[in-house]
Amino acid sequence: AVLSEMVNMITSDKDTAKSPYAYGLAYCFENLTMSEDDKKREKLREMEVSQEQWEQFEKLTKSGQGRKGKPDPPENVETRIKAFVQADGAAALRALVLEGGSSRVLESVARTYCNMAGVQEVRAQMFAQGAARALIHLATKGASANSLEDDSSKSRRDKEQQHKVDEKTKRFASHALGKMFITTDPRVIGHNQIMDSIAPMVRQVRHSTEDLVIFECCMALTNLATLNHETKRKIITCQGVTAFEYASYSDETLVRRAAVEAMCNLVPEPEMVEWFKAKQHMRVWLLYAGAYEDDVQTSSAATGALAGVCHDPEVAQCLKDQEEGTGIPTLVVLLMSGISPIIHRVAVCLMGLLEGFGENGKDVLLSNGIRKGIDAVLNSNSPIDPPAKQAVEALNNQLK
């Protein structure tokens, strides 16, 4: 009842967003939607201190003795978030954003939305209550979105502080959009909301220092890229290819995989085909494809992208011109991997190379040991999915 009353204070009076107590309401919502551990982790992140460093500090100063808080397990937080959304909480936050909430209010709202989006079951309701529009506003303009103050009157220190708050607000809002779009069918979301959400998420993929933000924004953009040609074009014009390439160099397997999958979903757009014509790009991509023993999913995505571009003569030549033992020989090894999805994609890729090389295609493939790979599949005693085997048989027939 109390929660409903707090929400009603905002939704029933649009002037609440500009009132002195608006921040108090936003701060309450923010704290309701996160655990004590989450608050501690966020505080340490702001201080640029790791959990291990903080524990060592507490041990040395004995400052943490006897101060264990009341347990607040994730299921309790989830229950509170569901109750908040059920009470039209996402709509109340939207009102705080769009009716002129202050910088402090908007920063708190962005964080609250990000907390809420962590619960998959409420994401559809968040969309229904207009969260996307508010988040796009925050992710694009930051916490100073509603500010009427002239920046020229601010000191340098105040400007720097406001910039930090703006960037933090954009990060939380973009991350919330990423979480929401990971599991939401884009076909049921409005066209403008999808298109306006892309640029903020691409920006986080390129500039965020947090692996989770990069990973979830990559996953969301991968989902949106499946919708239609227009979303692919939007991602590309927002410098998505460069952002995904940068993320693919991550040491974190999940981040690297998500970036490779995102790039795969942009094939066969002209910019992606051009990207594969660069020798250094092809070299790195073959490393992703060839690492099937360590990461099957990344290898499968990488070979899938190759299957979509190798019909291009310049891409085919770039693959052929790789250092000795790589390039086409890497595809032969992948053909012998015993992993059906990879075998299928490699077979399609090799048939694309036949087209790309033209009349010399058969000689190029045979001189690189392709027969060994084909025989390994066709004579294998291990179970291979019918589509994969049929693709290899089709390749074999084209080489006769």
Coordinates of C-alpha atoms in Angstrom, one line a residue:
A1 CA 0.0 0.0 0.0
V2 CA 2.8 2.4 0.9
L3 CA 4.6 1.6 -2.4
S4 CA 1.4 2.3 -4.4
E5 CA 0.9 5.6 -2.6
M6 CA 4.5 6.6 -3.5
V7 CA 4.0 5.7 -7.1
N8 CA 0.6 7.5 -7.1
M9 CA 2.2 10.7 -5.8
I10 CA 4.1 10.9 -9.1
T11 CA 1.6 9.5 -11.6
S12 CA -1.3 11.6 -10.4
D13 CA 0.6 14.9 -10.3
K14 CA 3.0 15.8 -13.1
D15 CA 4.5 18.6 -10.9
T16 CA 5.9 16.0 -8.5
A17 CA 8.9 15.6 -10.8
K18 CA 10.0 19.1 -10.1
S19 CA 9.1 19.1 -6.4
P20 CA 11.7 19.1 -3.5
Y21 CA 10.7 15.6 -2.5
A22 CA 11.1 14.1 -6.0
Y23 CA 14.7 13.0 -5.2
G24 CA 13.6 11.4 -2.0
L25 CA 11.1 9.2 -3.9
A26 CA 13.6 8.3 -6.6
Y27 CA 16.2 7.4 -4.0
C28 CA 13.7 5.2 -2.2
F29 CA 12.9 3.4 -5.4
E30 CA 16.6 3.0 -6.2
N31 CA 17.3 1.4 -2.8
L32 CA 14.2 -0.9 -3.0
T33 CA 15.5 -2.4 -6.2
M34 CA 18.9 -3.4 -5.1
S35 CA 20.5 -5.5 -2.3
E36 CA 22.9 -4.3 0.3
D37 CA 25.6 -6.2 -1.5
D38 CA 24.8 -4.4 -4.7
K39 CA 25.0 -1.1 -3.0
K40 CA 28.4 -2.0 -1.5
R41 CA 29.7 -3.1 -4.9
E42 CA 28.5 0.1 -6.6
K43 CA 30.1 2.2 -3.9
L44 CA 33.4 0.4 -4.3
R45 CA 33.2 0.8 -8.1
E46 CA 32.8 4.6 -7.6
M47 CA 35.8 4.6 -5.3
E48 CA 37.7 2.5 -7.9
V49 CA 38.5 -0.1 -5.2
S50 CA 38.2 -3.8 -5.7
Q51 CA 36.3 -6.1 -3.2
E52 CA 39.6 -7.7 -2.3
Q53 CA 41.2 -4.3 -1.6
W54 CA 38.3 -3.3 0.6
E55 CA 38.4 -6.5 2.6
Q56 CA 42.1 -6.1 3.2
F57 CA 41.5 -2.5 4.3
E58 CA 38.8 -3.6 6.8
K59 CA 41.2 -6.3 8.1
L60 CA 44.0 -3.9 8.6
T61 CA 41.8 -1.2 10.3
K62 CA 39.4 -3.6 12.0
S63 CA 36.7 -1.4 10.7
G64 CA 34.4 -4.1 9.5
Q65 CA 34.2 -6.1 12.8
G66 CA 30.8 -6.7 14.2
R67 CA 29.0 -4.7 11.5
K68 CA 27.4 -7.4 9.4
G69 CA 24.1 -6.2 7.9
K70 CA 20.8 -8.0 7.7
P71 CA 20.8 -10.6 4.8
D72 CA 19.1 -9.4 1.7
P73 CA 19.2 -12.3 -0.7
P74 CA 18.5 -11.9 -4.5
E75 CA 15.1 -13.4 -4.3
N76 CA 13.9 -10.7 -1.8
V77 CA 15.2 -8.0 -4.2
E78 CA 13.4 -9.7 -7.1
T79 CA 10.1 -9.8 -5.1
R80 CA 10.4 -6.1 -4.4
I81 CA 11.1 -5.3 -8.0
K82 CA 8.1 -7.3 -9.2
A83 CA 5.9 -5.5 -6.6
F84 CA 7.2 -2.1 -7.8
V85 CA 6.4 -2.9 -11.4
Q86 CA 3.0 -4.3 -10.5
A87 CA 2.3 -0.9 -8.9
D88 CA 3.2 0.9 -12.2
G89 CA 6.6 1.8 -10.9
A90 CA 8.2 1.9 -14.3
A91 CA 5.5 4.5 -15.4
A92 CA 6.3 6.6 -12.3
L93 CA 10.0 6.6 -13.2
R94 CA 9.1 7.6 -16.7
A95 CA 7.1 10.6 -15.4
L96 CA 10.1 11.7 -13.3
V97 CA 12.2 11.8 -16.4
L98 CA 9.8 13.3 -18.9
E99 CA 8.2 15.9 -16.5
G100 CA 11.4 17.7 -15.7
G101 CA 13.1 15.8 -12.9
S102 CA 16.5 17.3 -11.7
S103 CA 19.9 15.9 -12.5
R104 CA 20.0 14.0 -9.2
V105 CA 16.6 12.5 -9.8
L106 CA 17.5 11.4 -13.3
E107 CA 20.7 9.7 -12.2
S108 CA 18.7 7.8 -9.5
V109 CA 16.0 6.9 -12.0
A110 CA 18.5 5.5 -14.5
R111 CA 20.1 3.3 -11.8
T112 CA 16.6 2.1 -10.7
Y113 CA 15.7 1.1 -14.2
C114 CA 18.9 -0.8 -14.6
N115 CA 18.2 -2.7 -11.4
M116 CA 14.7 -3.5 -12.5
A117 CA 15.8 -4.8 -15.9
G118 CA 17.9 -7.4 -14.2
V119 CA 14.6 -9.3 -13.6
Q120 CA 13.6 -10.9 -16.9
E121 CA 10.0 -11.4 -15.9
V122 CA 9.3 -7.7 -15.6
R123 CA 10.9 -6.5 -18.9
A124 CA 7.7 -6.8 -21.0
Q125 CA 5.9 -4.7 -18.4
M126 CA 8.6 -2.1 -18.4
F127 CA 8.2 -1.7 -22.1
A128 CA 4.4 -1.5 -21.6
Q129 CA 4.8 1.2 -19.0
G130 CA 6.9 3.4 -21.3
A131 CA 10.3 2.7 -19.8
A132 CA 12.0 2.6 -23.2
R133 CA 11.2 6.2 -24.1
A134 CA 12.5 7.4 -20.7
L135 CA 15.6 5.3 -21.0
I136 CA 16.4 6.6 -24.5
H137 CA 16.0 10.1 -23.2
L138 CA 18.5 9.4 -20.4
A139 CA 20.9 7.3 -22.5
T140 CA 21.1 10.1 -25.1
K141 CA 21.2 13.2 -22.9
G142 CA 22.3 12.1 -19.5
A143 CA 21.3 13.5 -16.1
S144 CA 21.4 17.1 -17.4
A145 CA 18.7 16.3 -19.9
N146 CA 16.2 18.6 -18.2
S147 CA 18.6 21.2 -17.0
L148 CA 18.0 24.8 -18.1
E149 CA 21.1 26.2 -16.5
D150 CA 23.7 27.9 -18.7
D151 CA 26.9 25.8 -18.7
S152 CA 29.0 28.9 -19.2
S153 CA 28.2 30.0 -15.6
K154 CA 29.6 26.8 -14.1
S155 CA 33.1 26.4 -12.8
R156 CA 35.4 23.9 -14.5
R157 CA 35.1 21.6 -11.5
D158 CA 31.3 21.8 -11.6
K159 CA 31.4 21.0 -15.3
E160 CA 33.6 18.0 -14.7
Q161 CA 31.4 16.7 -12.0
Q162 CA 28.3 17.1 -14.1
H163 CA 30.0 15.3 -17.0
K164 CA 30.7 12.3 -14.6
V165 CA 27.1 12.2 -13.5
D166 CA 25.9 12.5 -17.1
E167 CA 28.2 9.6 -18.2
K168 CA 27.1 7.4 -15.3
T169 CA 23.4 8.1 -16.1
K170 CA 24.0 7.3 -19.8
R171 CA 25.7 4.0 -18.8
F172 CA 22.9 2.9 -16.5
A173 CA 20.2 3.8 -19.0
S174 CA 22.0 2.1 -21.9
H175 CA 22.7 -0.9 -19.8
A176 CA 19.0 -1.1 -18.9
L177 CA 18.0 -1.0 -22.6
G178 CA 20.6 -3.7 -23.3
K179 CA 19.1 -6.0 -20.6
M180 CA 15.6 -5.4 -21.8
F181 CA 16.4 -6.1 -25.5
I182 CA 18.3 -9.3 -24.9
T183 CA 15.2 -11.3 -24.2
T184 CA 12.5 -9.3 -25.9
D185 CA 11.2 -10.2 -29.3
P186 CA 12.0 -7.0 -31.3
R187 CA 9.0 -7.6 -33.5
V188 CA 6.6 -6.6 -30.7
I189 CA 8.5 -3.3 -30.0
G190 CA 7.8 0.0 -31.7
H191 CA 10.1 0.8 -34.7
N192 CA 11.2 4.2 -33.3
Q193 CA 12.1 2.8 -29.9
I194 CA 14.3 0.2 -31.5
M195 CA 16.1 2.5 -33.8
D196 CA 16.6 5.2 -31.1
S197 CA 18.0 2.5 -28.7
I198 CA 20.8 1.4 -31.0
A199 CA 23.2 4.3 -30.8
P200 CA 23.4 4.4 -27.0
M201 CA 24.1 0.7 -26.8
V202 CA 26.8 0.8 -29.5
R203 CA 28.4 3.6 -27.6
Q204 CA 28.6 1.5 -24.4
V205 CA 30.1 -1.4 -26.4
R206 CA 32.9 0.8 -27.6
H207 CA 33.5 3.0 -24.5
S208 CA 32.4 1.1 -21.4
T209 CA 35.0 -0.3 -19.1
E210 CA 32.7 -2.9 -17.6
D211 CA 32.6 -6.3 -19.2
L212 CA 29.0 -6.9 -18.1
V213 CA 27.7 -3.7 -19.8
I214 CA 29.6 -4.5 -23.0
F215 CA 28.5 -8.2 -23.0
E216 CA 24.8 -7.4 -22.5
C217 CA 24.7 -4.5 -25.0
C218 CA 26.4 -6.8 -27.6
M219 CA 23.8 -9.5 -27.0
A220 CA 20.9 -7.0 -27.3
L221 CA 22.3 -5.6 -30.6
T222 CA 22.7 -9.1 -31.9
N223 CA 19.0 -9.6 -31.2
L224 CA 18.0 -6.4 -32.9
A225 CA 20.2 -7.2 -35.9
T226 CA 18.0 -10.2 -36.6
L227 CA 14.9 -8.0 -37.1
N228 CA 15.5 -6.6 -40.6
H229 CA 17.9 -4.9 -42.9
E230 CA 17.1 -1.5 -41.5
T231 CA 18.3 -2.3 -38.0
K232 CA 21.5 -3.7 -39.4
R233 CA 22.1 -0.5 -41.3
K234 CA 21.4 1.5 -38.2
I235 CA 24.0 -0.5 -36.2
I236 CA 26.5 0.0 -38.9
T237 CA 26.0 3.7 -39.3
C238 CA 26.4 4.1 -35.6
Q239 CA 29.9 2.6 -36.0
G240 CA 28.8 -0.8 -34.7
V241 CA 31.4 -2.7 -36.7
T242 CA 34.3 -0.8 -35.1
A243 CA 32.7 -1.2 -31.6
F244 CA 32.2 -4.9 -32.0
E245 CA 35.7 -5.4 -33.4
Y246 CA 37.2 -3.6 -30.3
A247 CA 35.1 -5.7 -28.0
S248 CA 36.1 -8.9 -29.7
Y249 CA 39.7 -8.4 -28.5
S250 CA 38.5 -8.8 -24.9
D251 CA 40.2 -11.3 -22.6
E252 CA 36.8 -12.3 -21.3
T253 CA 35.4 -15.3 -23.3
L254 CA 31.7 -14.2 -23.0
V255 CA 32.4 -10.7 -24.2
R256 CA 34.5 -11.9 -27.1
R257 CA 31.9 -14.4 -28.1
A258 CA 29.1 -11.8 -27.9
A259 CA 31.0 -9.4 -30.1
V260 CA 31.8 -12.1 -32.7
E261 CA 28.2 -13.1 -32.8
A262 CA 27.1 -9.5 -33.2
M263 CA 29.4 -9.1 -36.2
C264 CA 28.2 -12.4 -37.7
N265 CA 24.7 -11.0 -37.6
L266 CA 25.7 -8.0 -39.7
V267 CA 26.8 -10.2 -42.6
P268 CA 26.4 -9.8 -45.6
E269 CA 26.2 -6.0 -45.3
P270 CA 28.7 -4.3 -47.6
E271 CA 30.7 -2.8 -44.7
M272 CA 31.2 -6.3 -43.2
V273 CA 32.3 -7.7 -46.6
E274 CA 34.8 -4.9 -46.9
W275 CA 36.0 -5.5 -43.3
F276 CA 36.9 -9.1 -44.3
K277 CA 39.1 -7.9 -47.2
A278 CA 41.7 -6.6 -44.8
K279 CA 44.4 -9.1 -44.2
Q280 CA 44.8 -8.4 -40.5
H281 CA 41.1 -8.7 -39.9
M282 CA 41.0 -12.1 -41.7
R283 CA 43.9 -13.3 -39.7
V284 CA 42.2 -12.5 -36.4
W285 CA 38.9 -13.9 -37.5
L286 CA 40.6 -17.2 -38.5
L287 CA 42.0 -17.4 -34.9
Y288 CA 38.5 -17.1 -33.6
A289 CA 37.2 -19.7 -36.0
G290 CA 40.1 -22.1 -35.3
A291 CA 39.8 -22.1 -31.5
Y292 CA 36.9 -24.6 -31.5
E293 CA 38.6 -26.8 -28.8
D294 CA 38.4 -23.9 -26.4
D295 CA 35.2 -22.2 -27.4
V296 CA 32.8 -24.0 -29.8
Q297 CA 30.2 -21.2 -29.9
T298 CA 32.7 -18.5 -30.9
S299 CA 34.2 -20.8 -33.5
S300 CA 30.7 -21.6 -34.9
A301 CA 29.8 -17.9 -35.1
A302 CA 33.1 -17.0 -36.8
T303 CA 32.7 -19.7 -39.4
G304 CA 29.1 -18.7 -40.0
A305 CA 30.3 -15.2 -40.8
L306 CA 32.9 -16.6 -43.2
A307 CA 30.2 -18.7 -44.9
G308 CA 28.4 -15.5 -45.7
V309 CA 31.3 -13.6 -47.3
C310 CA 33.7 -16.0 -49.0
H311 CA 31.8 -15.9 -52.3
D312 CA 33.3 -12.4 -52.8
P313 CA 36.4 -12.7 -55.0
E314 CA 38.4 -10.2 -52.9
V315 CA 37.5 -11.9 -49.6
A316 CA 38.4 -15.3 -51.1
Q317 CA 41.8 -13.9 -52.2
C318 CA 42.4 -12.4 -48.8
L319 CA 41.8 -15.8 -47.2
K320 CA 44.1 -17.5 -49.7
D321 CA 46.9 -14.9 -49.1
Q322 CA 47.1 -15.6 -45.3
E323 CA 50.4 -16.9 -43.9
E324 CA 51.4 -20.5 -44.8
G325 CA 49.5 -23.0 -42.7
T326 CA 46.6 -20.6 -42.0
G327 CA 43.8 -19.5 -44.3
I328 CA 42.3 -22.4 -46.2
P329 CA 44.3 -25.0 -44.2
T330 CA 42.5 -23.7 -41.1
L331 CA 39.2 -24.4 -42.8
V332 CA 40.4 -28.0 -43.5
V333 CA 41.2 -28.5 -39.9
L334 CA 37.7 -27.2 -38.9
L335 CA 36.2 -29.6 -41.4
M336 CA 37.8 -32.4 -39.4
S337 CA 36.6 -31.0 -36.0
G338 CA 33.8 -33.5 -35.7
I339 CA 31.4 -30.7 -34.6
S340 CA 28.4 -30.7 -36.9
P341 CA 27.5 -27.0 -36.8
I342 CA 31.1 -26.0 -37.6
I343 CA 31.4 -28.6 -40.3
H344 CA 28.2 -27.4 -41.9
R345 CA 29.3 -23.7 -41.9
V346 CA 32.8 -24.6 -43.2
A347 CA 31.3 -26.6 -46.1
V348 CA 29.2 -23.7 -47.1
C349 CA 32.2 -21.4 -46.8
L350 CA 34.3 -23.7 -49.0
M351 CA 31.5 -23.7 -51.6
G352 CA 31.6 -20.0 -51.4
L353 CA 35.3 -20.0 -52.1
L354 CA 34.7 -22.1 -55.2
E355 CA 32.5 -19.3 -56.5
G356 CA 34.9 -16.6 -55.3
F357 CA 37.9 -18.1 -57.0
G358 CA 36.1 -18.8 -60.2
E359 CA 37.6 -21.3 -62.7
N360 CA 40.6 -21.8 -60.5
G361 CA 38.6 -22.6 -57.4
K362 CA 38.9 -26.4 -57.6
D363 CA 42.7 -26.3 -58.0
V364 CA 43.1 -23.9 -55.1
L365 CA 41.1 -26.0 -52.7
L366 CA 42.6 -29.3 -53.7
S367 CA 46.1 -27.9 -53.5
N368 CA 45.4 -26.9 -49.9
G369 CA 44.4 -30.4 -48.8
I370 CA 40.6 -30.1 -48.9
R371 CA 40.2 -33.7 -50.0
K372 CA 41.6 -34.8 -46.6
G373 CA 39.0 -32.9 -44.8
I374 CA 36.1 -34.1 -46.9
D375 CA 37.2 -37.8 -46.5
A376 CA 37.4 -37.3 -42.8
V377 CA 33.7 -36.3 -42.7
L378 CA 32.4 -38.8 -45.2
N379 CA 34.2 -41.7 -43.7
S380 CA 33.7 -40.7 -40.1
N381 CA 32.4 -43.2 -37.6
S382 CA 31.3 -40.4 -35.3
P383 CA 27.7 -39.2 -35.6
I384 CA 27.4 -36.1 -37.8
D385 CA 24.1 -34.2 -38.3
P386 CA 22.5 -34.9 -41.7
P387 CA 22.5 -31.2 -42.8
A388 CA 26.3 -31.0 -42.1
K389 CA 27.0 -34.3 -44.0
Q390 CA 24.8 -33.2 -46.9
A391 CA 26.7 -29.9 -47.2
V392 CA 30.0 -31.8 -47.3
E393 CA 28.6 -34.2 -49.9
A394 CA 27.5 -31.2 -52.0
L395 CA 31.0 -29.7 -51.7
N396 CA 32.5 -33.1 -52.7
N397 CA 30.3 -33.2 -55.8
Q398 CA 31.4 -29.7 -56.9
L399 CA 35.0 -30.8 -56.7
K400 CA 34.6 -33.8 -59.0

